[in-house]
PDB file of C-alpha atoms in Angstrom:
ATOM      1  CA  UNK A   1       8.330  -1.247  10.162  1.00  0.00           C
ATOM      2  CA  UNK A   2       9.065   0.812   6.963  1.00  0.00           C
ATOM      3  CA  UNK A   3       6.668   3.053   4.756  1.00  0.00           C
ATOM      4  CA  UNK A   4       7.735   3.525   0.992  1.00  0.00           C
ATOM      5  CA  UNK A   5       6.527   6.063  -1.971  1.00  0.00           C
ATOM      6  CA  UNK A   6       8.191   5.167  -4.903  1.00  0.00           C
ATOM      7  CA  UNK A   7       7.807   5.356  -8.825  1.00  0.00           C
ATOM      8  CA  UNK A   8       9.536   2.092  -9.538  1.00  0.00           C
ATOM      9  CA  UNK A   9       7.930  -0.964  -9.259  1.00  0.00           C
ATOM     10  CA  UNK A  10       8.519  -3.743  -6.598  1.00  0.00           C
ATOM     11  CA  UNK A  11       8.994  -7.210  -5.943  1.00  0.00           C
ATOM     12  CA  UNK A  12       6.794  -9.068  -3.580  1.00  0.00           C
ATOM     13  CA  UNK A  13       8.636 -12.382  -3.279  1.00  0.00           C
ATOM     14  CA  UNK A  14      11.311 -10.189  -2.799  1.00  0.00           C
ATOM     15  CA  UNK A  15      10.083  -7.819   0.169  1.00  0.00           C
ATOM     16  CA  UNK A  16       8.354 -10.673   1.806  1.00  0.00           C
ATOM     17  CA  UNK A  17      11.456 -12.722   2.193  1.00  0.00           C
ATOM     18  CA  UNK A  18      13.368  -9.340   3.675  1.00  0.00           C
ATOM     19  CA  UNK A  19      10.786  -8.666   5.697  1.00  0.00           C
ATOM     20  CA  UNK A  20      10.696 -12.390   7.390  1.00  0.00           C
ATOM     21  CA  UNK A  21      14.617 -13.261   6.896  1.00  0.00           C
ATOM     22  CA  UNK A  22      16.003 -14.745  10.089  1.00  0.00           C
ATOM     23  CA  UNK A  23      13.065 -13.961  11.985  1.00  0.00           C
ATOM     24  CA  UNK A  24      11.878 -16.673  14.477  1.00  0.00           C
ATOM     25  CA  UNK A  25       9.254 -14.853  16.220  1.00  0.00           C
ATOM     26  CA  UNK A  26       6.888 -14.536  13.245  1.00  0.00           C
ATOM     27  CA  UNK A  27       3.830 -17.188  13.099  1.00  0.00           C
ATOM     28  CA  UNK A  28       1.917 -15.260  10.215  1.00  0.00           C
ATOM     29  CA  UNK A  29       2.991 -13.303   7.586  1.00  0.00           C
ATOM     30  CA  UNK A  30       0.248 -11.644   5.898  1.00  0.00           C
ATOM     31  CA  UNK A  31       0.144  -9.558   2.625  1.00  0.00           C
ATOM     32  CA  UNK A  32      -2.038  -7.918  -0.109  1.00  0.00           C
ATOM     33  CA  UNK A  33      -1.073  -6.550  -3.217  1.00  0.00           C
ATOM     34  CA  UNK A  34      -3.289  -3.877  -5.356  1.00  0.00           C
ATOM     35  CA  UNK A  35      -3.190  -4.080  -8.721  1.00  0.00           C
ATOM     36  CA  UNK A  36      -4.203  -1.165 -11.461  1.00  0.00           C
ATOM     37  CA  UNK A  37      -7.714  -2.559 -12.775  1.00  0.00           C
ATOM     38  CA  UNK A  38      -8.407  -2.975 -16.481  1.00  0.00           C
ATOM     39  CA  UNK A  39     -11.824  -3.420 -16.607  1.00  0.00           C
ATOM     40  CA  UNK A  40     -13.958  -1.387 -18.857  1.00  0.00           C
ATOM     41  CA  UNK A  41     -12.575   1.921 -20.361  1.00  0.00           C
ATOM     42  CA  UNK A  42      -9.631   2.469 -18.453  1.00  0.00           C
ATOM     43  CA  UNK A  43      -6.070   2.498 -20.074  1.00  0.00           C
ATOM     44  CA  UNK A  44      -4.021   3.925 -17.558  1.00  0.00           C
ATOM     45  CA  UNK A  45      -3.929   5.653 -14.310  1.00  0.00           C
ATOM     46  CA  UNK A  46      -1.471   8.316 -12.819  1.00  0.00           C
ATOM     47  CA  UNK A  47      -1.081   9.019  -9.147  1.00  0.00           C
ATOM     48  CA  UNK A  48       0.376  12.378  -7.933  1.00  0.00           C
ATOM     49  CA  UNK A  49       1.023  13.317  -4.210  1.00  0.00           C
ATOM     50  CA  UNK A  50       2.980  15.537  -2.166  1.00  0.00           C
ATOM     51  CA  UNK A  51       5.919  13.395  -0.652  1.00  0.00           C
ATOM     52  CA  UNK A  52       6.133  15.320   3.012  1.00  0.00           C
ATOM     53  CA  UNK A  53       2.234  15.136   3.042  1.00  0.00           C
ATOM     54  CA  UNK A  54       1.878  11.351   2.005  1.00  0.00           C
ATOM     55  CA  UNK A  55       4.672  10.121   3.933  1.00  0.00           C
ATOM     56  CA  UNK A  56       3.740  11.532   7.051  1.00  0.00           C
ATOM     57  CA  UNK A  57       0.060  10.226   6.508  1.00  0.00           C
ATOM     58  CA  UNK A  58       1.003   6.763   6.028  1.00  0.00           C
ATOM     59  CA  UNK A  59       3.327   7.031   8.853  1.00  0.00           C
ATOM     60  CA  UNK A  60       0.380   7.394  10.963  1.00  0.00           C
ATOM     61  CA  UNK A  61      -1.524   4.959   9.635  1.00  0.00           C
ATOM     62  CA  UNK A  62       1.061   2.460  10.142  1.00  0.00           C
ATOM     63  CA  UNK A  63       1.496   3.695  13.784  1.00  0.00           C
ATOM     64  CA  UNK A  64      -2.070   3.456  14.447  1.00  0.00           C
ATOM     65  CA  UNK A  65      -1.889  -0.341  13.210  1.00  0.00           C
ATOM     66  CA  UNK A  66       0.939  -0.788  15.313  1.00  0.00           C
ATOM     67  CA  UNK A  67      -0.332   0.280  18.678  1.00  0.00           C
ATOM     68  CA  UNK A  68      -3.696  -1.504  17.965  1.00  0.00           C
ATOM     69  CA  UNK A  69      -2.109  -5.084  17.202  1.00  0.00           C
ATOM     70  CA  UNK A  70       1.111  -6.526  18.452  1.00  0.00           C
ATOM     71  CA  UNK A  71       2.892  -6.797  15.425  1.00  0.00           C
ATOM     72  CA  UNK A  72       6.302  -7.798  14.674  1.00  0.00           C
ATOM     73  CA  UNK A  73       6.779  -6.062  11.665  1.00  0.00           C
ATOM     74  CA  UNK A  74       5.148  -3.877   8.900  1.00  0.00           C
ATOM     75  CA  UNK A  75       5.693  -2.804   5.388  1.00  0.00           C
ATOM     76  CA  UNK A  76       3.866  -0.535   3.372  1.00  0.00           C
ATOM     77  CA  UNK A  77       4.569   0.233  -0.527  1.00  0.00           C
ATOM     78  CA  UNK A  78       2.546   2.437  -2.614  1.00  0.00           C
ATOM     79  CA  UNK A  79       3.583   3.728  -6.100  1.00  0.00           C
ATOM     80  CA  UNK A  80       3.254   7.032  -7.835  1.00  0.00           C
ATOM     81  CA  UNK A  81       3.926   8.009 -11.467  1.00  0.00           C
ATOM     82  CA  UNK A  82       1.752   6.501 -14.625  1.00  0.00           C
ATOM     83  CA  UNK A  83       0.525   2.874 -14.430  1.00  0.00           C
ATOM     84  CA  UNK A  84      -0.901   0.707 -16.655  1.00  0.00           C
ATOM     85  CA  UNK A  85      -3.857  -2.253 -16.240  1.00  0.00           C
ATOM     86  CA  UNK A  86      -2.460  -5.093 -14.613  1.00  0.00           C
ATOM     87  CA  UNK A  87       0.643  -3.246 -12.999  1.00  0.00           C
ATOM     88  CA  UNK A  88       1.092  -2.889  -8.970  1.00  0.00           C
ATOM     89  CA  UNK A  89       0.154  -0.072  -7.193  1.00  0.00           C
ATOM     90  CA  UNK A  90       0.454  -0.810  -3.556  1.00  0.00           C
ATOM     91  CA  UNK A  91       1.401  -3.455  -1.017  1.00  0.00           C
ATOM     92  CA  UNK A  92       0.894  -4.037   2.617  1.00  0.00           C
ATOM     93  CA  UNK A  93       2.411  -6.580   4.877  1.00  0.00           C
ATOM     94  CA  UNK A  94       2.222  -7.364   8.163  1.00  0.00           C
ATOM     95  CA  UNK A  95       4.049 -10.107  10.487  1.00  0.00           C
ATOM     96  CA  UNK A  96       2.793 -11.271  13.739  1.00  0.00           C
ATOM     97  CA  UNK A  97       2.806 -14.123  16.208  1.00  0.00           C
ATOM     98  CA  UNK A  98      -0.604 -15.419  15.461  1.00  0.00           C
ATOM     99  CA  UNK A  99      -2.388 -14.845  12.474  1.00  0.00           C
ATOM    100  CA  UNK A 100      -5.663 -13.151  13.858  1.00  0.00           C
ATOM    101  CA  UNK A 101      -3.623  -9.842  14.621  1.00  0.00           C
ATOM    102  CA  UNK A 102      -1.520  -9.950  11.211  1.00  0.00           C
ATOM    103  CA  UNK A 103      -4.909 -10.540   9.133  1.00  0.00           C
ATOM    104  CA  UNK A 104      -6.598  -7.705  11.391  1.00  0.00           C
ATOM    105  CA  UNK A 105      -3.681  -5.428  11.119  1.00  0.00           C
ATOM    106  CA  UNK A 106      -3.378  -5.853   7.089  1.00  0.00           C
ATOM    107  CA  UNK A 107      -6.796  -5.274   6.499  1.00  0.00           C
ATOM    108  CA  UNK A 108      -6.760  -1.912   8.654  1.00  0.00           C
ATOM    109  CA  UNK A 109      -3.807  -0.990   6.864  1.00  0.00           C
ATOM    110  CA  UNK A 110      -5.765  -1.678   3.316  1.00  0.00           C
ATOM    111  CA  UNK A 111      -8.737  -0.034   4.220  1.00  0.00           C
ATOM    112  CA  UNK A 112      -7.071   3.303   5.601  1.00  0.00           C
ATOM    113  CA  UNK A 113      -4.502   3.664   2.474  1.00  0.00           C
ATOM    114  CA  UNK A 114      -7.634   3.381   0.186  1.00  0.00           C
ATOM    115  CA  UNK A 115      -9.678   5.870   2.602  1.00  0.00           C
ATOM    116  CA  UNK A 116      -7.123   8.150   4.394  1.00  0.00           C
ATOM    117  CA  UNK A 117      -3.870   8.588   2.178  1.00  0.00           C
ATOM    118  CA  UNK A 118      -3.215  11.431   0.324  1.00  0.00           C
ATOM    119  CA  UNK A 119      -2.729  10.633  -3.271  1.00  0.00           C
ATOM    120  CA  UNK A 120      -4.676  12.122  -6.243  1.00  0.00           C
ATOM    121  CA  UNK A 121      -5.585   9.685  -8.752  1.00  0.00           C
ATOM    122  CA  UNK A 122      -5.942  10.415 -12.705  1.00  0.00           C
ATOM    123  CA  UNK A 123      -8.257   8.271 -14.631  1.00  0.00           C
ATOM    124  CA  UNK A 124      -7.238   8.040 -18.226  1.00  0.00           C
ATOM    125  CA  UNK A 125      -9.989   5.819 -21.165  1.00  0.00           C
ATOM    126  CA  UNK A 126     -10.870   6.258 -24.694  1.00  0.00           C
ATOM    127  CA  UNK A 127     -13.067   9.390 -23.552  1.00  0.00           C
ATOM    128  CA  UNK A 128     -10.705  11.455 -21.835  1.00  0.00           C
ATOM    129  CA  UNK A 129      -8.843  11.419 -18.407  1.00  0.00           C
ATOM    130  CA  UNK A 130     -10.783  12.281 -15.244  1.00  0.00           C
ATOM    131  CA  UNK A 131      -9.389  13.073 -11.419  1.00  0.00           C
ATOM    132  CA  UNK A 132     -11.107  10.487  -9.106  1.00  0.00           C
TER     133      UNK A 132
END
């Protein structure tokens, strides 16, 4: 079980391999990777956060998922700093004995990261920047 907030990019394949390495109790490994959209005028995104607040909130979201589903492992990685269209912004991974639990928990984590995690985002376009 892990939550990380980092500036550096991540290697999705390596993260999933590490999460499942040597595990015979996992029947399903589900992952989602969010990318910075490059639609329209968007030229970049800047994400800011207060580390203690963010890590506490993410750990709480993960704890709720662990309480609701019989998961064997979880991983939440969210980046901060300046990001360009097409770059990875976040990932969640869930491992469970059965796929239904892994899928449901991954969807829960994705939805709550989007709606409840305390990140501030500034979009930059040709016409200027705006906090969203």
